[in-house]
Structure formats: C-alpha cells, structure tokens
GROMACS .gro file of C-alpha atoms in nm:
model
  259
    1PHE     CA    1   3.111  -8.706  -3.435
    2ARG     CA    2   2.813  -8.591  -3.640
    3GLY     CA    3   2.672  -8.942  -3.640
    4ALA     CA    4   2.672  -8.952  -3.261
    5HIS     CA    5   2.379  -8.707  -3.254
    6THR     CA    6   2.154  -8.954  -3.434
    7MET     CA    7   2.300  -9.290  -3.328
    8VAL     CA    8   2.409  -9.267  -2.962
    9HIS     CA    9   2.188  -9.003  -2.804
   10GLU     CA   10   2.050  -9.106  -2.465
   11GLN     CA   11   1.794  -9.391  -2.485
   12ALA     CA   12   1.895  -9.473  -2.841
   13VAL     CA   13   1.909  -9.840  -2.938
   14TYR     CA   14   2.252  -9.891  -3.094
   15GLN     CA   15   2.305 -10.194  -3.314
   16HIS     CA   16   2.650 -10.345  -3.359
   17ALA     CA   17   2.764 -10.686  -3.490
   18GLY     CA   18   2.413 -10.827  -3.470
   19GLU     CA   19   2.363 -10.720  -3.107
   20THR     CA   20   2.152 -10.439  -2.965
   21TYR     CA   21   2.260 -10.195  -2.696
   22GLN     CA   22   2.078  -9.912  -2.525
   23VAL     CA   23   2.258  -9.584  -2.462
   24GLU     CA   24   2.238  -9.511  -2.091
   25ARG     CA   25   2.441  -9.191  -2.093
   26LEU     CA   26   2.611  -8.968  -2.348
   27ASP     CA   27   2.911  -8.773  -2.216
   28TYR     CA   28   2.901  -8.509  -2.486
   29GLU     CA   29   3.199  -8.304  -2.364
   30ASN     CA   30   3.433  -8.603  -2.340
   31ARG     CA   31   3.295  -8.774  -2.653
   32LYS     CA   32   3.190  -9.097  -2.483
   33ALA     CA   33   2.870  -9.298  -2.498
   34PHE     CA   34   2.792  -9.554  -2.226
   35VAL     CA   35   2.579  -9.843  -2.351
   36ALA     CA   36   2.442 -10.167  -2.207
   37PRO     CA   37   2.327 -10.486  -2.382
   38VAL     CA   38   1.950 -10.503  -2.414
   39ASP     CA   39   1.702 -10.751  -2.556
   40CYS     CA   40   1.430 -10.545  -2.724
   41ASP     CA   41   1.201 -10.577  -3.023
   42TYR     CA   42   1.247 -10.224  -3.159
   43TYR     CA   43   1.512  -9.984  -3.287
   44THR     CA   44   1.524  -9.605  -3.268
   45ASP     CA   45   1.508  -9.355  -3.553
   46ALA     CA   46   1.631  -9.002  -3.481
   47GLN     CA   47   1.423  -8.707  -3.604
   48THR     CA   48   1.637  -8.424  -3.739
   49TYR     CA   49   1.544  -8.064  -3.813
   50SER     CA   50   1.762  -7.874  -4.062
   51ARG     CA   51   1.774  -7.506  -4.152
   52VAL     CA   52   1.963  -7.382  -4.460
   53THR     CA   53   2.067  -7.019  -4.510
   54VAL     CA   54   2.237  -6.878  -4.820
   55LEU     CA   55   2.560  -6.698  -4.730
   56GLU     CA   56   2.704  -6.613  -5.070
   57ARG     CA   57   2.552  -6.640  -5.418
   58GLU     CA   58   2.803  -6.749  -5.681
   59ALA     CA   59   2.557  -6.762  -5.974
   60GLU     CA   60   2.186  -6.714  -6.026
   61ALA     CA   61   1.927  -6.779  -6.297
   62LYS     CA   62   1.552  -6.777  -6.357
   63ALA     CA   63   1.302  -7.045  -6.456
   64ALA     CA   64   0.929  -7.080  -6.518
   65MET     CA   65   0.908  -6.754  -6.716
   66GLY     CA   66   1.119  -6.572  -6.458
   67ARG     CA   67   0.900  -6.663  -6.161
   68VAL     CA   68   1.135  -6.918  -6.002
   69ASP     CA   69   1.478  -6.819  -5.866
   70LEU     CA   70   1.764  -7.064  -5.873
   71GLY     CA   71   2.134  -7.047  -5.806
   72TRP     CA   72   2.429  -7.195  -5.627
   73GLY     CA   73   2.671  -7.071  -5.365
   74GLU     CA   74   2.785  -7.105  -5.007
   75VAL     CA   75   2.523  -7.203  -4.751
   76ARG     CA   76   2.509  -7.252  -4.377
   77VAL     CA   77   2.336  -7.568  -4.256
   78VAL     CA   78   2.214  -7.588  -3.897
   79GLU     CA   79   2.098  -7.933  -3.787
   80ARG     CA   80   1.940  -8.038  -3.461
   81VAL     CA   81   1.816  -8.376  -3.346
   82VAL     CA   82   1.486  -8.298  -3.177
   83GLY     CA   83   1.361  -8.646  -3.088
   84TYR     CA   84   1.341  -9.011  -3.182
   85LYS     CA   85   1.085  -9.276  -3.267
   86LYS     CA   86   1.081  -9.637  -3.153
   87ILE     CA   87   1.023  -9.859  -3.456
   88LYS     CA   88   0.931 -10.224  -3.408
   89PHE     CA   89   1.140 -10.479  -3.595
   90HIS     CA   90   0.971 -10.656  -3.890
   91THR     CA   91   0.638 -10.470  -3.870
   92HIS     CA   92   0.789 -10.117  -3.858
   93GLU     CA   93   0.519 -10.001  -3.617
   94ASN     CA   94   0.580  -9.682  -3.423
   95VAL     CA   95   0.570  -9.799  -3.061
   96GLY     CA   96   0.690  -9.485  -2.882
   97TRP     CA   97   0.896  -9.170  -2.895
   98GLY     CA   98   1.120  -8.946  -2.687
   99ASP     CA   99   1.294  -8.610  -2.683
  100VAL     CA  100   1.663  -8.547  -2.752
  101HIS     CA  101   1.846  -8.254  -2.597
  102LEU     CA  102   2.172  -8.197  -2.782
  103PRO     CA  103   2.341  -7.882  -2.920
  104GLU     CA  104   2.290  -7.778  -3.279
  105LEU     CA  105   2.544  -7.875  -3.543
  106GLU     CA  106   2.654  -7.606  -3.789
  107MET     CA  107   2.829  -7.658  -4.121
  108HIS     CA  108   2.930  -7.429  -4.407
  109THR     CA  109   2.913  -7.600  -4.745
  110ASN     CA  110   2.792  -7.545  -5.101
  111GLY     CA  111   2.431  -7.565  -5.213
  112THR     CA  112   2.210  -7.514  -5.515
  113TRP     CA  113   1.849  -7.406  -5.478
  114TRP     CA  114   1.512  -7.355  -5.647
  115THR     CA  115   1.282  -7.096  -5.484
  116VAL     CA  116   0.921  -7.140  -5.594
  117PRO     CA  117   0.662  -6.877  -5.488
  118ALA     CA  118   0.371  -7.045  -5.313
  119GLY     CA  119   0.130  -6.859  -5.543
  120LEU     CA  120   0.255  -7.059  -5.840
  121ALA     CA  121   0.091  -7.376  -5.709
  122GLU     CA  122  -0.237  -7.286  -5.879
  123THR     CA  123  -0.052  -7.199  -6.200
  124PHE     CA  124   0.098  -7.548  -6.196
  125GLY     CA  125  -0.248  -7.692  -6.142
  126LEU     CA  126  -0.158  -7.805  -5.790
  127SER     CA  127  -0.279  -7.730  -5.441
  128ARG     CA  128  -0.014  -7.588  -5.209
  129PRO     CA  129   0.026  -7.914  -5.011
  130ALA     CA  130   0.054  -8.104  -5.339
  131MET     CA  131   0.325  -7.865  -5.461
  132VAL     CA  132   0.523  -7.909  -5.138
  133ASP     CA  133   0.490  -8.286  -5.172
  134ALA     CA  134   0.602  -8.265  -5.536
  135LEU     CA  135   0.909  -8.064  -5.433
  136HIS     CA  136   0.994  -8.337  -5.182
  137GLY     CA  137   0.971  -8.588  -5.465
  138LEU     CA  138   1.176  -8.368  -5.697
  139GLY     CA  139   1.453  -8.339  -5.438
  140TYR     CA  140   1.458  -8.718  -5.398
  141ALA     CA  141   1.480  -8.774  -5.773
  142LEU     CA  142   1.744  -8.503  -5.828
  143ARG     CA  143   1.972  -8.654  -5.564
  144HIS     CA  144   1.965  -8.996  -5.725
  145VAL     CA  145   1.988  -8.881  -6.086
  146GLY     CA  146   2.264  -8.636  -5.988
  147ALA     CA  147   2.460  -8.917  -5.822
  148LEU     CA  148   2.459  -9.108  -6.150
  149LYS     CA  149   2.572  -8.801  -6.343
  150LEU     CA  150   2.855  -8.720  -6.101
  151LEU     CA  151   2.944  -9.083  -6.019
  152CYS     CA  152   2.904  -9.020  -5.646
  153ASP     CA  153   2.691  -9.161  -5.366
  154PRO     CA  154   2.338  -9.017  -5.326
  155ARG     CA  155   2.425  -8.953  -4.960
  156ASP     CA  156   2.692  -8.704  -5.071
  157VAL     CA  157   2.412  -8.457  -5.146
  158VAL     CA  158   2.127  -8.375  -4.907
  159ALA     CA  159   1.785  -8.235  -5.007
  160ASN     CA  160   1.620  -7.978  -4.781
  161LEU     CA  161   1.281  -7.810  -4.815
  162SER     CA  162   1.203  -7.484  -4.636
  163GLU     CA  163   0.925  -7.227  -4.643
  164THR     CA  164   1.012  -6.857  -4.629
  165VAL     CA  165   0.825  -6.527  -4.620
  166GLU     CA  166   0.974  -6.209  -4.768
  167GLY     CA  167   0.734  -5.921  -4.723
  168GLU     CA  168   0.400  -6.055  -4.844
  169VAL     CA  169   0.551  -6.318  -5.073
  170GLU     CA  170   0.556  -6.676  -4.945
  171ALA     CA  171   0.786  -6.923  -5.113
  172VAL     CA  172   0.909  -7.281  -5.085
  173THR     CA  173   1.280  -7.343  -5.145
  174LEU     CA  174   1.429  -7.677  -5.244
  175THR     CA  175   1.801  -7.682  -5.163
  176LEU     CA  176   2.052  -7.953  -5.250
  177TYR     CA  177   2.366  -7.915  -5.039
  178GLU     CA  178   2.684  -8.117  -5.005
  179ALA     CA  179   2.721  -8.330  -4.695
  180TYR     CA  180   3.083  -8.220  -4.647
  181PRO     CA  181   3.214  -7.903  -4.480
  182GLY     CA  182   3.335  -7.660  -4.745
  183GLY     CA  183   3.194  -7.872  -5.026
  184VAL     CA  184   3.385  -8.058  -5.297
  185GLY     CA  185   3.227  -7.905  -5.609
  186LEU     CA  186   2.933  -8.138  -5.660
  187VAL     CA  187   2.648  -7.887  -5.646
  188GLU     CA  188   2.826  -7.642  -5.877
  189GLU     CA  189   2.817  -7.912  -6.144
  190LEU     CA  190   2.455  -7.988  -6.060
  191PHE     CA  191   2.370  -7.621  -6.114
  192HIS     CA  192   2.540  -7.611  -6.455
  193ILE     CA  193   2.387  -7.936  -6.583
  194ARG     CA  194   2.046  -7.871  -6.424
  195ASP     CA  195   1.854  -7.884  -6.752
  196ALA     CA  196   1.998  -8.227  -6.832
  197LEU     CA  197   1.920  -8.338  -6.476
  198LEU     CA  198   1.560  -8.223  -6.504
  199ALA     CA  199   1.526  -8.398  -6.839
  200ASP     CA  200   1.653  -8.721  -6.684
  201VAL     CA  201   1.414  -8.679  -6.390
  202GLU     CA  202   1.125  -8.639  -6.634
  203ASP     CA  203   1.230  -8.959  -6.815
  204LEU     CA  204   1.271  -9.144  -6.485
  205VAL     CA  205   0.933  -9.040  -6.347
  206GLY     CA  206   0.753  -9.085  -6.676
  207GLY     CA  207   0.888  -9.435  -6.719
  208CYS     CA  208   0.811  -9.560  -6.369
  209GLY     CA  209   0.510  -9.785  -6.333
  210CYS     CA  210   0.426  -9.698  -5.971
  211ARG     CA  211   0.105  -9.532  -5.857
  212GLY     CA  212   0.196  -9.191  -5.718
  213GLY     CA  213   0.557  -9.241  -5.606
  214CYS     CA  214   0.805  -9.512  -5.507
  215PRO     CA  215   1.173  -9.554  -5.403
  216SER     CA  216   1.268  -9.594  -5.771
  217CYS     CA  217   1.157  -9.246  -5.876
  218THR     CA  218   1.019  -8.977  -5.643
  219GLY     CA  219   1.045  -9.157  -5.310
  220PRO     CA  220   0.775  -9.341  -5.115
  221ALA     CA  221   0.456  -9.139  -5.073
  222GLU     CA  222   0.174  -9.187  -4.828
  223GLU     CA  223  -0.131  -9.358  -4.974
  224SER     CA  224  -0.344  -9.059  -4.873
  225SER     CA  225  -0.114  -8.806  -5.042
  226SER     CA  226  -0.159  -8.654  -5.385
  227ASP     CA  227  -0.014  -8.806  -5.700
  228ARG     CA  228   0.350  -8.715  -5.636
  229ARG     CA  229   0.468  -8.838  -5.975
  230ALA     CA  230   0.224  -8.614  -6.161
  231GLY     CA  231   0.322  -8.315  -5.948
  232VAL     CA  232   0.692  -8.372  -6.013
  233ARG     CA  233   0.634  -8.390  -6.388
  234LEU     CA  234   0.446  -8.058  -6.381
  235LEU     CA  235   0.724  -7.892  -6.181
  236VAL     CA  236   0.998  -8.028  -6.406
  237ARG     CA  237   0.832  -7.897  -6.721
  238ALA     CA  238   0.801  -7.551  -6.565
  239LEU     CA  239   1.156  -7.544  -6.428
  240ARG     CA  240   1.307  -7.642  -6.764
  241GLU     CA  241   1.182  -7.313  -6.911
  242THR     CA  242   1.505  -7.132  -6.818
  243ASP     CA  243   1.570  -6.767  -6.894
  244PRO     CA  244   1.815  -6.751  -7.190
  245SER     CA  245   1.957  -6.421  -7.062
  246ALA     CA  246   2.070  -6.583  -6.735
  247VAL     CA  247   2.417  -6.716  -6.664
  248PRO     CA  248   2.538  -6.988  -6.904
  249THR     CA  249   2.383  -7.324  -6.827
  250VAL     CA  250   2.621  -7.543  -7.028
  251PRO     CA  251   2.962  -7.610  -6.868
  252SER     CA  252   3.280  -7.586  -7.071
  253ALA     CA  253   3.410  -7.902  -7.232
  254ALA     CA  254   3.690  -7.919  -6.975
  255ASN     CA  255   3.439  -7.936  -6.692
  256GLU     CA  256   3.181  -8.155  -6.861
  257VAL     CA  257   3.094  -8.472  -6.675
  258PRO     CA  258   3.069  -8.777  -6.906
  259PHE     CA  259   2.777  -9.017  -6.863
   0.00000   0.00000   0.00000
C-alpha cells in the first residue's frame, strides 16, 4: 500500500515485466490503479517529503563537547508524495514534472538522531550549506555501514534531515529511522554502537578515492557542491567526542552484534 503512493499515482509510468504502463486513474478508496500500455521514452520518479517528530526519548547523550544532542526513541514519520519528475531513459534528463495529490502517510517507529546547532558550522570550519551537505553524506554512510554491522538491508533504515528552530537556536537534525511500523530494534543497536559506526564511517570515507563524494562512501554529490567527503570527516571527528557521563555507549555482551 505504501508503495502505491510513489509507483501508481496518476500519470505515473509503471514498469512491469519489461513493459511500460501509464496510470490513468488511481481509485484510492478501493485500492485500485487503472493503467494502460504506453510507448514512451521516460519513466517517472516520485518526490517525497518526510517530517520526523520525536514522541518518546528512550536514551540520550551528548557529543562534540556537549554541543550536539543525540538519542534514540519512538518517532512519528509523516510522508507525503508532492510531485514527480519525468526522467528520460539512458540519458537521465529531466523532461518534465507534475503534481501529486494524495493523503499523507503516518507511521510510528523507532529512530536515532543527532541534533547539530547551526552555529557549530563555523566551529567545524564549514559554511552552513556545506554542513547540511555533509550531514546528508553522513546519513548515507551511516545507513550502509550500519547495514553491514546489523546484517540487514540498507533500505531497512531511512535517513532524514530536518531543520528546526527552538527559541533563537537553529539546528539541523539527522535522524535514522526504521522503515517498519513499530520498529524491530535496529536503531537501538545503532545508538549503542554509534562510536564504532562513526569510526567505520571515517575509515570508509578516508579510504575512498573519489573527489568529493560517490555512491561508495557519502553518496553522489553535485559537481558544484562542497567537498562532501571532507565535511563528513570533520563531523565524524567532532561527533566521536562523546560525553563520558552520558548513558553507556557499549552494549552488553548478550546484545553485542558480531562483525
């Protein structure tokens, strides 16, 4: 059902068994999509907006000399497909777009988060846009390194970046949440082994030979963007400075994940 919002919204190009179909009508209430065969040179890519809200904090800690808040707990995820792009086969050109008008999807699951005050960008030696881009790259790397640690699929955990304002303090929050209602315990483990994860991310990024970012480390970056790899390395070094008085960061032997 959740996939219908991105795959069979009206005017979507649906691909099945090597054939392409265009969605003429989506009967949302009766859960039916009416499609017709079409010969076209493009496919559609849905654009999704997500909003994550913390409902209950199970554990919290500090990093970067107490300036970064992190924790894990129950979160509410609200997703909405707001539009789609038409992408040409082979060349991947954007040849058009359209709006999508579907209800929001809401899910309660578990998440772990890092809240970085926007004012720390200068401390890290980054501009604010560069810090946001680095957090995008960090989320990408954490998902893939975490999947290896937990022996799961990277798609089991979703990375979300949001900007918040509390009083006069602006912050950017990177949240990793489970893609399953209620969660299955993945992000709790990620929270407890976060220092090992960050160390592995630093090794991954430091050992990659790309120029600025690639699908093997921090995700593909635009050529005009800042050096995403360098930004991620700066963030990782700051985030690994955890507060020793915070909750224990090493799981018990019974809960330890071998790798």
